[in-house]
Amino acid sequence: MRTRRPHPLLVLLVVFGLFVASGCGARLSPNQYQAAVGANGTGGTGGQVRASGGATGPTTTQPGAAAAQDPNAAADPNAAADPNAAAPQGGGSGGAACAPQHVDSPGVTDNEIKLGNVSTISGPVPNFGATGRAGAKAYLDYVNSQGGVCGRKLTLVNADDRLDPGTNRSATDQMKDQVFGFVGNTSVEDDGGAGAIGGTNIADCSLTIGNNALAQPNYFSPNPIDPSGTTNGTTAIWSWFKANKGVTKVGIVYPDNPAAASRIQGYVGDIQAAGLVADNPIKVAVTETNYVGVASQMKNNGDDGFITVLEINGIAKLAEAIKQVGWQPKVPFYGAQAYSPQLPQLAGPAADGALIGLTHQIVEGGDATMQNFANVYKASSSGQPLDFFAIMGWTAAKLCVDAIAAAGPAPTRDAVIAALQQQTNYTADGILAPRDPAGRHSPTQFVIVTIEGGQWKRVFPDSGFAS
């Protein structure tokens, strides 16, 4: 019997994740990971655990040099670490190459670096940000299991914004002097936090969504969006759908949320740039549960494809409604956020045929780097599904930790910002298609995936990314 989370509210998501197929990366099995952080997955010895495969943890680079990535890294609030030692490419496990030096930076002691996370865990859409937070924690756990960052363990300090912008701002404001920076925030209310730390030297490496947050120079996203709002970086995907699936007219569905409305204009621009007709966007209540009318409207309008910025429960209900009204769109593109094991679980056979463009690898058939990430996430996440947001949380945390490693044994906030400003070709060791977090440029490469028999599978290309 299928189960649903309560309150299947629509919530704005973002443009697509990320992907590229490079495969360095250490191998860390769940057993090896548990041995490093402790049997309960929440504490550990801080010991140096190496998996078969070699490269580990964050990459040590100086500002001005492009950072390499290792998606097999995660950090537990209770482990110790040093990315600046050991691995051949500068990743590390607490060796002698880097010893911590005292520095008067907020959230930094001689043996610990605290990083903040403000996500939506309760409220109208409970656990909306749970997998994104779990992805960030998993990366910190992994780094700690490899020795931390220059002898310092990484600790994640959490807050819940309850899907409220005021709470997001107050939580961020209360935490800003206690932590070194922010990683993996997963909420559609990040404009609230931007009101507290925007324009400062406090780095925020998260899935940035709100217009105000996007405009802040200290915000760096693993899924960068053009602050102009004129594009979401999906034109190449729509061009592929036009050429290969014959789509001509695209419907758009979004919840009544200011951030969602802003992101919709980017989709309109992308669809039109691909030579397609963008139908008038359909706005639905945040509490909508019946999508039969929405499906009927797109069917009657002659739409042969669509895109949404709904959350997973709304997506599942729309899939069921499409089947109910007997509509067979050529391109049921629910949005990158639809990549989750929950969609086929919630919608059952109605989810089959979903056709999604992504800019990140998927676990199913992914390369060794992606599989290693999946192993670590499974060991760290307490059963949370590995979805789009988990991937974003992991890659956001890596983006920040790489910059901390580059800042050296006495890291400062300014040095971390300087390192992040050099991140113009970020791939998280191949989990993501190349993108430019510093310049706010979306990836241009993509992969097309579908659900078949209740399982996600690759459609195009056979391997790597298309462009």
Short mmCIF file of N, CA, C and O in Angstrom, two decimals, residues 96-223:
data_model
loop_
_atom_site.label_atom_id
_atom_site.label_comp_id
_atom_site.label_asym_id
_atom_site.label_seq_id
_atom_site.Cartn_x
_atom_site.Cartn_y
_atom_site.Cartn_z
N ALA A 96 50.13 14.73 8.51
CA ALA A 96 50.98 15.81 9.00
C ALA A 96 51.10 16.97 8.04
O ALA A 96 51.75 17.95 8.34
N ALA A 97 50.49 16.87 6.87
CA ALA A 97 50.66 17.93 5.88
C ALA A 97 50.04 19.24 6.33
O ALA A 97 50.40 20.30 5.86
N CYS A 98 49.07 19.19 7.25
CA CYS A 98 48.42 20.41 7.70
C CYS A 98 48.05 20.28 9.16
O CYS A 98 47.29 19.38 9.53
N ALA A 99 48.57 21.15 9.99
CA ALA A 99 48.20 21.18 11.40
C ALA A 99 47.44 22.47 11.66
O ALA A 99 47.80 23.53 11.16
N PRO A 100 46.37 22.39 12.42
CA PRO A 100 45.56 23.60 12.65
C PRO A 100 46.34 24.68 13.39
O PRO A 100 47.12 24.40 14.29
N GLN A 101 46.13 25.91 12.98
CA GLN A 101 46.70 27.06 13.66
C GLN A 101 45.57 27.88 14.27
O GLN A 101 44.47 27.95 13.71
N HIS A 102 45.82 28.49 15.40
CA HIS A 102 44.78 29.25 16.07
C HIS A 102 44.36 30.45 15.21
O HIS A 102 45.19 31.12 14.60
N VAL A 103 43.06 30.68 15.16
CA VAL A 103 42.53 31.82 14.43
C VAL A 103 41.26 32.28 15.12
O VAL A 103 40.49 31.46 15.64
N ASP A 104 41.04 33.58 15.16
CA ASP A 104 39.84 34.14 15.80
C ASP A 104 38.74 34.32 14.76
O ASP A 104 38.37 35.44 14.40
N SER A 105 38.22 33.20 14.26
CA SER A 105 37.11 33.21 13.32
C SER A 105 35.88 32.64 14.01
O SER A 105 35.97 31.63 14.72
N PRO A 106 34.71 33.24 13.81
CA PRO A 106 33.50 32.70 14.43
C PRO A 106 33.27 31.25 14.05
O PRO A 106 33.42 30.86 12.90
N GLY A 107 32.93 30.44 15.03
CA GLY A 107 32.63 29.04 14.78
C GLY A 107 33.84 28.16 14.60
O GLY A 107 33.68 26.97 14.30
N VAL A 108 35.05 28.69 14.78
CA VAL A 108 36.27 27.92 14.58
C VAL A 108 37.07 27.86 15.88
O VAL A 108 37.36 28.89 16.48
N THR A 109 37.39 26.65 16.31
CA THR A 109 38.33 26.45 17.41
C THR A 109 39.52 25.68 16.86
O THR A 109 39.59 25.40 15.66
N ASP A 110 40.43 25.33 17.71
CA ASP A 110 41.61 24.60 17.25
C ASP A 110 41.29 23.18 16.82
O ASP A 110 42.11 22.54 16.14
N ASN A 111 40.11 22.67 17.19
CA ASN A 111 39.78 21.30 16.81
C ASN A 111 38.39 21.14 16.19
O ASN A 111 37.95 20.02 15.96
N GLU A 112 37.72 22.25 15.87
CA GLU A 112 36.36 22.14 15.35
C GLU A 112 35.99 23.33 14.48
O GLU A 112 36.45 24.45 14.72
N ILE A 113 35.17 23.07 13.45
CA ILE A 113 34.55 24.13 12.66
C ILE A 113 33.05 23.87 12.64
O ILE A 113 32.61 22.79 12.23
N LYS A 114 32.28 24.84 13.10
CA LYS A 114 30.83 24.71 13.11
C LYS A 114 30.24 25.36 11.85
O LYS A 114 30.61 26.48 11.49
N LEU A 115 29.35 24.65 11.20
CA LEU A 115 28.65 25.15 10.03
C LEU A 115 27.15 25.08 10.27
O LEU A 115 26.66 24.11 10.86
N GLY A 116 26.42 26.09 9.82
CA GLY A 116 24.99 26.17 10.09
C GLY A 116 24.14 25.62 8.96
O GLY A 116 24.54 25.61 7.80
N ASN A 117 22.95 25.16 9.31
CA ASN A 117 21.97 24.71 8.33
C ASN A 117 20.58 25.12 8.80
O ASN A 117 20.16 24.75 9.90
N VAL A 118 19.90 25.90 7.96
CA VAL A 118 18.53 26.33 8.25
C VAL A 118 17.64 25.78 7.15
O VAL A 118 17.71 26.22 5.99
N SER A 119 16.84 24.78 7.47
CA SER A 119 16.02 24.09 6.48
C SER A 119 14.60 23.94 6.98
O SER A 119 14.31 24.14 8.17
N THR A 120 13.70 23.57 6.08
CA THR A 120 12.30 23.34 6.44
C THR A 120 12.14 21.90 6.89
O THR A 120 12.20 20.98 6.07
N ILE A 121 11.90 21.72 8.18
CA ILE A 121 11.74 20.38 8.73
C ILE A 121 10.31 20.17 9.24
O ILE A 121 9.77 19.07 9.17
N SER A 122 9.68 21.21 9.75
CA SER A 122 8.30 21.12 10.21
C SER A 122 7.48 22.19 9.50
O SER A 122 7.95 22.85 8.58
N GLY A 123 6.23 22.35 9.91
CA GLY A 123 5.37 23.33 9.27
C GLY A 123 4.45 22.70 8.24
O GLY A 123 4.20 21.49 8.27
N PRO A 124 3.93 23.50 7.33
CA PRO A 124 2.95 23.01 6.36
C PRO A 124 3.45 21.85 5.49
O PRO A 124 2.66 21.03 5.03
N VAL A 125 4.74 21.82 5.21
CA VAL A 125 5.32 20.74 4.40
C VAL A 125 6.41 20.06 5.23
O VAL A 125 7.60 20.31 5.04
N PRO A 126 6.04 19.20 6.15
CA PRO A 126 7.03 18.60 7.03
C PRO A 126 8.09 17.81 6.27
O PRO A 126 7.79 17.11 5.31
N ASN A 127 9.32 17.99 6.70
CA ASN A 127 10.48 17.27 6.14
C ASN A 127 10.82 17.67 4.71
O ASN A 127 11.57 16.97 4.05
N PHE A 128 10.31 18.81 4.26
CA PHE A 128 10.68 19.26 2.92
C PHE A 128 12.20 19.37 2.77
O PHE A 128 12.76 19.00 1.75
N GLY A 129 12.87 19.88 3.80
CA GLY A 129 14.32 20.06 3.71
C GLY A 129 15.13 18.94 4.33
O GLY A 129 16.36 19.06 4.44
N ALA A 130 14.47 17.84 4.69
CA ALA A 130 15.18 16.78 5.43
C ALA A 130 16.26 16.11 4.60
O ALA A 130 17.36 15.83 5.10
N THR A 131 15.99 15.83 3.33
CA THR A 131 16.99 15.13 2.53
C THR A 131 18.15 16.04 2.15
O THR A 131 19.30 15.59 2.06
N GLY A 132 17.87 17.32 1.93
CA GLY A 132 18.96 18.25 1.65
C GLY A 132 19.89 18.38 2.83
O GLY A 132 21.12 18.37 2.70
N ARG A 133 19.32 18.49 4.03
CA ARG A 133 20.14 18.52 5.24
C ARG A 133 20.90 17.22 5.40
O ARG A 133 22.08 17.23 5.77
N ALA A 134 20.24 16.09 5.13
CA ALA A 134 20.91 14.79 5.27
C ALA A 134 22.08 14.68 4.30
O ALA A 134 23.12 14.09 4.63
N GLY A 135 21.94 15.24 3.08
CA GLY A 135 23.05 15.21 2.13
C GLY A 135 24.23 16.01 2.62
O GLY A 135 25.39 15.59 2.50
N ALA A 136 23.96 17.19 3.20
CA ALA A 136 25.05 18.01 3.74
C ALA A 136 25.73 17.30 4.90
O ALA A 136 26.96 17.25 5.00
N LYS A 137 24.94 16.74 5.80
CA LYS A 137 25.50 16.01 6.94
C LYS A 137 26.35 14.82 6.47
O LYS A 137 27.42 14.56 7.02
N ALA A 138 25.86 14.11 5.45
CA ALA A 138 26.60 12.96 4.95
C ALA A 138 27.98 13.37 4.46
O ALA A 138 28.97 12.67 4.71
N TYR A 139 28.06 14.50 3.76
CA TYR A 139 29.37 14.94 3.28
C TYR A 139 30.30 15.28 4.45
O TYR A 139 31.47 14.91 4.48
N LEU A 140 29.77 15.99 5.43
CA LEU A 140 30.59 16.33 6.58
C LEU A 140 31.01 15.07 7.35
O LEU A 140 32.15 14.96 7.80
N ASP A 141 30.10 14.12 7.47
CA ASP A 141 30.45 12.85 8.11
C ASP A 141 31.63 12.18 7.41
O ASP A 141 32.55 11.68 8.05
N TYR A 142 31.57 12.17 6.11
CA TYR A 142 32.63 11.51 5.35
C TYR A 142 33.97 12.21 5.53
O TYR A 142 35.00 11.58 5.75
N VAL A 143 33.95 13.53 5.45
CA VAL A 143 35.20 14.28 5.64
C VAL A 143 35.76 14.01 7.03
O VAL A 143 36.97 13.80 7.20
N ASN A 144 34.89 14.00 8.03
CA ASN A 144 35.36 13.70 9.39
C ASN A 144 35.95 12.30 9.47
O ASN A 144 36.94 12.07 10.17
N SER A 145 35.35 11.35 8.77
CA SER A 145 35.87 9.99 8.79
C SER A 145 37.24 9.89 8.14
O SER A 145 37.98 8.93 8.37
N GLN A 146 37.57 10.88 7.32
CA GLN A 146 38.87 10.93 6.66
C GLN A 146 39.88 11.81 7.40
O GLN A 146 41.00 11.99 6.94
N GLY A 147 39.47 12.38 8.52
CA GLY A 147 40.39 13.19 9.30
C GLY A 147 39.99 14.64 9.41
O GLY A 147 40.67 15.42 10.07
N GLY A 148 38.92 15.06 8.76
CA GLY A 148 38.44 16.42 8.89
C GLY A 148 39.18 17.39 8.01
O GLY A 148 39.79 17.03 7.00
N VAL A 149 39.14 18.64 8.38
CA VAL A 149 39.78 19.71 7.62
C VAL A 149 40.94 20.27 8.44
O VAL A 149 40.73 20.95 9.43
N CYS A 150 42.12 19.93 8.05
CA CYS A 150 43.32 20.42 8.72
C CYS A 150 43.26 20.18 10.23
O CYS A 150 43.51 21.08 11.02
N GLY A 151 42.89 18.95 10.59
CA GLY A 151 42.85 18.59 11.99
C GLY A 151 41.61 19.02 12.74
O GLY A 151 41.51 18.81 13.95
N ARG A 152 40.67 19.63 12.06
CA ARG A 152 39.45 20.09 12.71
C ARG A 152 38.25 19.26 12.24
O ARG A 152 38.07 19.06 11.04
N LYS A 153 37.43 18.83 13.18
CA LYS A 153 36.20 18.16 12.81
C LYS A 153 35.17 19.19 12.36
O LYS A 153 35.25 20.38 12.71
N LEU A 154 34.20 18.76 11.57
CA LEU A 154 33.14 19.62 11.07
C LEU A 154 31.84 19.27 11.78
O LEU A 154 31.44 18.10 11.82
N THR A 155 31.19 20.26 12.35
CA THR A 155 29.95 20.06 13.09
C THR A 155 28.83 20.84 12.42
O THR A 155 28.99 22.02 12.09
N LEU A 156 27.70 20.19 12.19
CA LEU A 156 26.54 20.83 11.59
C LEU A 156 25.58 21.27 12.69
O LEU A 156 25.11 20.46 13.48
N VAL A 157 25.29 22.57 12.73
CA VAL A 157 24.37 23.15 13.71
C VAL A 157 23.06 23.44 12.98
O VAL A 157 23.04 24.18 11.99
N ASN A 158 21.96 22.87 13.44
CA ASN A 158 20.71 22.87 12.68
C ASN A 158 19.64 23.80 13.27
O ASN A 158 19.56 23.98 14.48
N ALA A 159 18.82 24.32 12.37
CA ALA A 159 17.64 25.09 12.76
C ALA A 159 16.53 24.78 11.76
O ALA A 159 16.79 24.42 10.61
N ASP A 160 15.29 24.94 12.19
CA ASP A 160 14.11 24.64 11.41
C ASP A 160 13.35 25.95 11.16
O ASP A 160 12.95 26.63 12.11
N ASP A 161 13.14 26.30 9.88
CA ASP A 161 12.43 27.55 9.60
C ASP A 161 10.91 27.39 9.49
O ASP A 161 10.19 28.37 9.31
N ARG A 162 10.42 26.16 9.56
CA ARG A 162 8.98 25.88 9.53
C ARG A 162 8.30 26.47 8.30
O ARG A 162 7.13 26.81 8.31
N LEU A 163 9.04 26.64 7.22
CA LEU A 163 8.54 27.22 5.97
C LEU A 163 8.00 28.64 6.18
O LEU A 163 7.00 29.06 5.62
N ASP A 164 8.73 29.39 6.99
CA ASP A 164 8.32 30.77 7.30
C ASP A 164 9.52 31.69 7.10
O ASP A 164 10.58 31.46 7.71
N PRO A 165 9.40 32.73 6.27
CA PRO A 165 10.56 33.58 5.99
C PRO A 165 11.08 34.32 7.23
O PRO A 165 12.28 34.51 7.38
N GLY A 166 10.15 34.72 8.11
CA GLY A 166 10.58 35.40 9.33
C GLY A 166 11.38 34.49 10.23
O GLY A 166 12.40 34.89 10.81
N THR A 167 10.94 33.25 10.35
CA THR A 167 11.67 32.29 11.15
C THR A 167 13.02 31.97 10.52
O THR A 167 14.03 31.82 11.23
N ASN A 168 13.05 31.89 9.19
CA ASN A 168 14.30 31.66 8.51
C ASN A 168 15.30 32.77 8.82
O ASN A 168 16.47 32.51 9.12
N ARG A 169 14.81 34.00 8.78
CA ARG A 169 15.70 35.13 9.05
C ARG A 169 16.17 35.12 10.51
O ARG A 169 17.37 35.31 10.78
N SER A 170 15.25 34.92 11.44
CA SER A 170 15.66 34.96 12.85
C SER A 170 16.61 33.83 13.19
O SER A 170 17.57 34.02 13.95
N ALA A 171 16.37 32.64 12.63
CA ALA A 171 17.26 31.51 12.90
C ALA A 171 18.65 31.78 12.34
O ALA A 171 19.67 31.49 12.98
N THR A 172 18.70 32.34 11.13
CA THR A 172 19.99 32.67 10.52
C THR A 172 20.71 33.73 11.32
O THR A 172 21.92 33.66 11.56
N ASP A 173 19.96 34.74 11.76
CA ASP A 173 20.54 35.83 12.52
C ASP A 173 21.10 35.35 13.86
O ASP A 173 22.20 35.74 14.27
N GLN A 174 20.36 34.46 14.52
CA GLN A 174 20.82 33.93 15.80
C GLN A 174 22.06 33.06 15.65
O GLN A 174 22.90 33.00 16.55
N MET A 175 22.18 32.40 14.52
CA MET A 175 23.27 31.45 14.32
C MET A 175 24.53 32.09 13.74
O MET A 175 25.62 31.53 13.84
N LYS A 176 24.41 33.24 13.11
CA LYS A 176 25.50 33.77 12.29
C LYS A 176 26.79 34.03 13.05
O LYS A 176 27.89 33.97 12.47
N ASP A 177 26.71 34.33 14.34
CA ASP A 177 27.92 34.57 15.12
C ASP A 177 28.44 33.32 15.81
O ASP A 177 29.48 33.35 16.47
N GLN A 178 27.73 32.20 15.63
CA GLN A 178 28.12 30.94 16.26
C GLN A 178 28.75 29.97 15.27
O GLN A 178 29.39 29.00 15.69
N VAL A 179 28.54 30.21 13.97
CA VAL A 179 29.04 29.29 12.96
C VAL A 179 29.97 30.01 12.00
O VAL A 179 29.93 31.24 11.87
N PHE A 180 30.78 29.24 11.31
CA PHE A 180 31.74 29.79 10.35
C PHE A 180 31.06 30.17 9.04
O PHE A 180 31.43 31.13 8.38
N GLY A 181 30.07 29.38 8.65
CA GLY A 181 29.31 29.61 7.43
C GLY A 181 28.10 28.71 7.43
O GLY A 181 27.81 28.02 8.42
N PHE A 182 27.37 28.69 6.30
CA PHE A 182 26.16 27.89 6.18
C PHE A 182 26.29 26.93 5.00
O PHE A 182 26.83 27.29 3.95
N VAL A 183 25.80 25.70 5.19
CA VAL A 183 25.88 24.71 4.12
C VAL A 183 24.57 23.93 4.01
O VAL A 183 23.96 23.58 5.02
N GLY A 184 24.15 23.69 2.79
CA GLY A 184 23.05 22.77 2.53
C GLY A 184 21.68 23.22 2.96
O GLY A 184 20.77 22.40 3.08
N ASN A 185 21.47 24.52 3.20
CA ASN A 185 20.13 24.98 3.55
C ASN A 185 19.15 24.55 2.47
O ASN A 185 19.40 24.73 1.27
N THR A 186 18.01 23.98 2.87
CA THR A 186 17.01 23.51 1.92
C THR A 186 15.66 24.07 2.32
O THR A 186 14.98 23.53 3.20
N SER A 187 15.29 25.17 1.69
CA SER A 187 14.06 25.87 2.00
C SER A 187 13.74 26.81 0.85
O SER A 187 14.65 27.27 0.16
N VAL A 188 12.46 27.10 0.66
CA VAL A 188 12.10 28.09 -0.34
C VAL A 188 12.05 29.49 0.28
O VAL A 188 11.69 30.45 -0.40
N GLU A 189 12.39 29.58 1.56
CA GLU A 189 12.31 30.86 2.27
C GLU A 189 13.69 31.45 2.53
O GLU A 189 13.89 32.17 3.51
N ASP A 190 14.66 31.17 1.66
CA ASP A 190 16.02 31.64 1.92
C ASP A 190 16.18 33.15 1.77
O ASP A 190 17.18 33.71 2.21
N ASP A 191 15.20 33.84 1.19
CA ASP A 191 15.26 35.30 1.18
C ASP A 191 15.24 35.85 2.60
O ASP A 191 15.79 36.92 2.87
N GLY A 192 14.59 35.11 3.52
CA GLY A 192 14.60 35.53 4.91
C GLY A 192 16.00 35.56 5.47
O GLY A 192 16.45 36.56 6.04
N GLY A 193 16.74 34.47 5.28
CA GLY A 193 18.11 34.42 5.76
C GLY A 193 19.01 35.44 5.09
O GLY A 193 19.93 35.98 5.72
N ALA A 194 18.74 35.71 3.80
CA ALA A 194 19.55 36.70 3.08
C ALA A 194 19.40 38.08 3.72
O ALA A 194 20.32 38.90 3.64
N GLY A 195 18.26 38.32 4.35
CA GLY A 195 18.08 39.59 5.05
C GLY A 195 18.97 39.72 6.27
O GLY A 195 19.21 40.83 6.75
N ALA A 196 19.47 38.59 6.77
CA ALA A 196 20.32 38.61 7.96
C ALA A 196 21.80 38.58 7.62
O ALA A 196 22.61 39.20 8.30
N ILE A 197 22.19 37.84 6.56
CA ILE A 197 23.63 37.70 6.26
C ILE A 197 23.99 38.12 4.84
O ILE A 197 25.16 38.06 4.47
N GLY A 198 23.03 38.54 4.05
CA GLY A 198 23.32 38.94 2.68
C GLY A 198 24.34 40.07 2.62
O GLY A 198 24.25 41.04 3.38
N GLY A 199 25.32 39.92 1.73
CA GLY A 199 26.33 40.96 1.55
C GLY A 199 27.44 40.95 2.58
O GLY A 199 28.33 41.80 2.54
N THR A 200 27.41 39.99 3.50
CA THR A 200 28.47 39.89 4.49
C THR A 200 29.59 38.98 3.97
O THR A 200 29.55 38.53 2.83
N ASN A 201 30.56 38.69 4.83
CA ASN A 201 31.61 37.75 4.45
C ASN A 201 31.34 36.35 4.98
O ASN A 201 32.25 35.53 5.09
N ILE A 202 30.08 36.08 5.31
CA ILE A 202 29.66 34.76 5.78
C ILE A 202 29.20 33.95 4.57
O ILE A 202 28.19 34.27 3.95
N ALA A 203 29.94 32.93 4.22
CA ALA A 203 29.60 32.14 3.05
C ALA A 203 28.35 31.30 3.30
O ALA A 203 28.18 30.70 4.36
N ASP A 204 27.46 31.26 2.31
CA ASP A 204 26.30 30.39 2.33
C ASP A 204 26.35 29.53 1.07
O ASP A 204 26.16 30.03 -0.04
N CYS A 205 26.62 28.25 1.25
CA CYS A 205 26.67 27.30 0.13
C CYS A 205 25.45 26.40 0.23
O CYS A 205 25.44 25.43 0.99
N SER A 206 24.41 26.75 -0.49
CA SER A 206 23.12 26.08 -0.35
C SER A 206 22.38 26.11 -1.67
O SER A 206 22.81 26.75 -2.64
N LEU A 207 21.25 25.43 -1.70
CA LEU A 207 20.39 25.42 -2.87
C LEU A 207 19.61 26.72 -2.90
O LEU A 207 18.50 26.83 -2.43
N THR A 208 20.22 27.77 -3.46
CA THR A 208 19.66 29.11 -3.40
C THR A 208 18.49 29.26 -4.36
O THR A 208 18.57 28.88 -5.53
N ILE A 209 17.38 29.88 -3.88
CA ILE A 209 16.16 29.95 -4.66
C ILE A 209 15.59 31.38 -4.76
O ILE A 209 15.21 31.83 -5.82
N GLY A 210 15.50 32.07 -3.64
CA GLY A 210 14.85 33.37 -3.62
C GLY A 210 15.62 34.44 -4.37
O GLY A 210 16.86 34.40 -4.44
N ASN A 211 14.92 35.42 -4.91
CA ASN A 211 15.55 36.48 -5.69
C ASN A 211 16.58 37.27 -4.87
O ASN A 211 17.66 37.59 -5.36
N ASN A 212 16.24 37.58 -3.63
CA ASN A 212 17.17 38.35 -2.81
C ASN A 212 18.41 37.52 -2.50
O ASN A 212 19.54 38.02 -2.57
N ALA A 213 18.20 36.26 -2.18
CA ALA A 213 19.35 35.39 -1.90
C ALA A 213 20.23 35.23 -3.14
O ALA A 213 21.47 35.25 -3.05
N LEU A 214 19.61 35.07 -4.30
CA LEU A 214 20.38 34.90 -5.54
C LEU A 214 21.27 36.10 -5.82
O LEU A 214 22.33 35.97 -6.44
N ALA A 215 20.85 37.26 -5.37
CA ALA A 215 21.59 38.49 -5.67
C ALA A 215 22.76 38.74 -4.72
O ALA A 215 23.55 39.65 -4.97
N GLN A 216 22.88 37.94 -3.67
CA GLN A 216 23.90 38.20 -2.65
C GLN A 216 25.26 37.65 -3.09
O GLN A 216 25.37 36.50 -3.49
N PRO A 217 26.32 38.45 -2.98
CA PRO A 217 27.65 38.00 -3.42
C PRO A 217 28.25 36.91 -2.55
O PRO A 217 29.23 36.26 -2.97
N ASN A 218 27.73 36.69 -1.35
CA ASN A 218 28.28 35.66 -0.47
C ASN A 218 27.48 34.36 -0.53
O ASN A 218 27.71 33.45 0.26
N TYR A 219 26.54 34.24 -1.47
CA TYR A 219 25.76 33.02 -1.66
C TYR A 219 26.30 32.26 -2.87
O TYR A 219 26.44 32.83 -3.96
N PHE A 220 26.59 30.98 -2.68
CA PHE A 220 27.15 30.15 -3.74
C PHE A 220 26.36 28.85 -3.80
O PHE A 220 26.35 28.09 -2.83
N SER A 221 25.71 28.60 -4.92
CA SER A 221 24.85 27.43 -5.03
C SER A 221 25.45 26.37 -5.94
O SER A 221 26.04 26.70 -6.98
N PRO A 222 25.29 25.08 -5.59
CA PRO A 222 25.69 24.02 -6.52
C PRO A 222 24.74 23.92 -7.70
O PRO A 222 25.00 23.18 -8.65
N ASN A 223 23.64 24.67 -7.65
CA ASN A 223 22.65 24.70 -8.71
C ASN A 223 22.37 26.16 -9.07
O ASN A 223 21.30 26.69 -8.81
#
